[in-house]
mmCIF file of C-alpha atoms in Angstrom:
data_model
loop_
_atom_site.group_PDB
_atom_site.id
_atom_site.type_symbol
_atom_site.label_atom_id
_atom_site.label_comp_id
_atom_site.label_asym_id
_atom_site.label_seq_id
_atom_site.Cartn_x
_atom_site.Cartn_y
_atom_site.Cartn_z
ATOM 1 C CA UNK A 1 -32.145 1.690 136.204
ATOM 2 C CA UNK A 2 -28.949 3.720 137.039
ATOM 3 C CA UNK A 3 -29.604 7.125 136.777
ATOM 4 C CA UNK A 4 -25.848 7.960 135.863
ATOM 5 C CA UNK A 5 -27.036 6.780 132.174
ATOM 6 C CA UNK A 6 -28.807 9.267 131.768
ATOM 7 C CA UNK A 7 -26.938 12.783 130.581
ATOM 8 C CA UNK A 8 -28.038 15.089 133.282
ATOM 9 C CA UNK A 9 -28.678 17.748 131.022
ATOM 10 C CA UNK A 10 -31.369 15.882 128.534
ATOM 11 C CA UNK A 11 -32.648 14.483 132.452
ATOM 12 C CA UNK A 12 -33.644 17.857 133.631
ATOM 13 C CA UNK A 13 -34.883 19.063 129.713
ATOM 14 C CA UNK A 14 -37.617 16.448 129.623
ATOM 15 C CA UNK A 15 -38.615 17.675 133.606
ATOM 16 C CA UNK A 16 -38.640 21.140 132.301
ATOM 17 C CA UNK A 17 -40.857 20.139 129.414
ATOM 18 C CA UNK A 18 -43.442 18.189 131.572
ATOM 19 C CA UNK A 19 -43.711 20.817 134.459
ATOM 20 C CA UNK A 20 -44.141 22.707 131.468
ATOM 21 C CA UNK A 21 -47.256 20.565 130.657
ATOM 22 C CA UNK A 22 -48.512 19.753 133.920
ATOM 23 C CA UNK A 23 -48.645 21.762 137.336
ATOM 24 C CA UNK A 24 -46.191 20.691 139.264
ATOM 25 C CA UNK A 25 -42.305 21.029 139.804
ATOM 26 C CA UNK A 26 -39.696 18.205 140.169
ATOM 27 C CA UNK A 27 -37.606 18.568 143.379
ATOM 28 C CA UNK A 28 -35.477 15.259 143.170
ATOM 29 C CA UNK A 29 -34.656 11.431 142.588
ATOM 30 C CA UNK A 30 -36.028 9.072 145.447
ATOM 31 C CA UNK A 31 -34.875 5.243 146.115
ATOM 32 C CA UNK A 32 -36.769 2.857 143.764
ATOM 33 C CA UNK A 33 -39.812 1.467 145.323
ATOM 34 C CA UNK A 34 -40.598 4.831 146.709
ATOM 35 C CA UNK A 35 -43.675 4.936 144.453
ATOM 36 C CA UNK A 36 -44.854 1.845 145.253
ATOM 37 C CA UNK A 37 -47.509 1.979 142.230
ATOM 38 C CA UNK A 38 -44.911 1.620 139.479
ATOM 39 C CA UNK A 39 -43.303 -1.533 138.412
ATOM 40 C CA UNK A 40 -39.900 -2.302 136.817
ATOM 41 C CA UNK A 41 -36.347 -2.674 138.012
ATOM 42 C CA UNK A 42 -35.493 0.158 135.535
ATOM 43 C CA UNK A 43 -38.274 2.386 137.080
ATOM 44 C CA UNK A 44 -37.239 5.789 138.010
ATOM 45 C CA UNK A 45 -39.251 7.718 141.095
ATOM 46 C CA UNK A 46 -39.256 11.506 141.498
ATOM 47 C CA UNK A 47 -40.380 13.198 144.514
ATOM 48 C CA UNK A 48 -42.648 16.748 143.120
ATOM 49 C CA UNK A 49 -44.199 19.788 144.457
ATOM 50 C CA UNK A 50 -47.851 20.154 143.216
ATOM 51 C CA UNK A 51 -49.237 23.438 141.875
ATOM 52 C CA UNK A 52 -52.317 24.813 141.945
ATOM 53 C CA UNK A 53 -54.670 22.371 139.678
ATOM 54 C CA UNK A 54 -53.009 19.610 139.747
ATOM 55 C CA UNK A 55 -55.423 16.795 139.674
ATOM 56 C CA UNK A 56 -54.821 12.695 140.570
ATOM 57 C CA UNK A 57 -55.293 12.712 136.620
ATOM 58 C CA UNK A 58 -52.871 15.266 136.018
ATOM 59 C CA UNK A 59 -49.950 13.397 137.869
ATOM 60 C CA UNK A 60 -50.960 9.894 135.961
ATOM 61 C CA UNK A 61 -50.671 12.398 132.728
ATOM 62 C CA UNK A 62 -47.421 13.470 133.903
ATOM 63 C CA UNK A 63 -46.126 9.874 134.855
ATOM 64 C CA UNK A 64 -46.819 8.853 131.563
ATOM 65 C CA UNK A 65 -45.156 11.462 129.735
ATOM 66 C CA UNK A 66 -41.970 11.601 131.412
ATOM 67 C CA UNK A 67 -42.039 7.755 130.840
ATOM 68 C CA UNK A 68 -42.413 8.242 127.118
ATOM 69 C CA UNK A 69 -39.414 10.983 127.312
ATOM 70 C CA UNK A 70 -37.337 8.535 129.297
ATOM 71 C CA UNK A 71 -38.083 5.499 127.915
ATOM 72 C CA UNK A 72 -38.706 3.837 131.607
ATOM 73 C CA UNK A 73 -41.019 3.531 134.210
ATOM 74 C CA UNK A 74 -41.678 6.418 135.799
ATOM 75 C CA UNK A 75 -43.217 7.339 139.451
ATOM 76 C CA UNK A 76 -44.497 10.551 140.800
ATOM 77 C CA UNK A 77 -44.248 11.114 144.349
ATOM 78 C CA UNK A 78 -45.946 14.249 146.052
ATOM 79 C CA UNK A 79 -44.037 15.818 148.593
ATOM 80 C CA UNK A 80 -47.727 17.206 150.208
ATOM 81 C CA UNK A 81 -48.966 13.527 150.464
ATOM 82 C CA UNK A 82 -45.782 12.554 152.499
ATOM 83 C CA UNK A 83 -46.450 12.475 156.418
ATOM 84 C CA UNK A 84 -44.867 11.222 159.821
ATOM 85 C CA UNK A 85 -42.636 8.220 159.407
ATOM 86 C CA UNK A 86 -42.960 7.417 155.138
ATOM 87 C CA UNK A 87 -42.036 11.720 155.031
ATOM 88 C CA UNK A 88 -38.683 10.749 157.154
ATOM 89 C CA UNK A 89 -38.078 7.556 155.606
ATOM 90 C CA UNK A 90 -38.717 8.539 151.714
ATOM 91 C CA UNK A 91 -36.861 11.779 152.358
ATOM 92 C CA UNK A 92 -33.580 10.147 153.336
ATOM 93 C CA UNK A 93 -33.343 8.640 149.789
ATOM 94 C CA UNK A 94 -33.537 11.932 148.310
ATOM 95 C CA UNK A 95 -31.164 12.882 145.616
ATOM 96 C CA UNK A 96 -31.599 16.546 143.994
ATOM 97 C CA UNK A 97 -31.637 16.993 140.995
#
């Protein structure tokens, strides 16, 4: 999936409307493969911040969601469950949003 096909602006309005939904906050784009749990070519990964009561359930919900809004695969990577070596490698990818 490129992510220049999607309008930037209608991007970031369907983050807005999950983080509205779920506890956490979108900080950027990562390299496909990144979240390693979601298949597709046309998936799209997003590295997030987790707020308070965020549950394993809760970022599924979220996956889900934006998937639905974006018509694609969609994976949620947690920037608090990155560590040593994955932190530096998935971190280079980064693309803000």
């Amino acid at each position: 999936m490129n992510i220049q096909s999607i309008d930037r602006r209608i991007l970031l309005t369907h983050l807005h409307a999950v983080e509205e939904e779920f506890p956490l906050h979108f900080l950027g784009l990562l390299e496909r493969g990144s979240a390693p749990h979601v298949f597709g070519d046309d998936a799209l990964d997003f590295l997030a911040e987790k707020r308070p009561g965020l549950s394993l359930l809760g970022v599924t919900g979220a996956e889900l969601a934006l998937s639905e809004r974006l018509g694609h695969p969609v994976g949620i990577v947690l920037r608090s469950e990155l560590h040593g070596a994955d932190a530096d490698r998935v971190l280079t990818t980064l693309q803000p949003l």
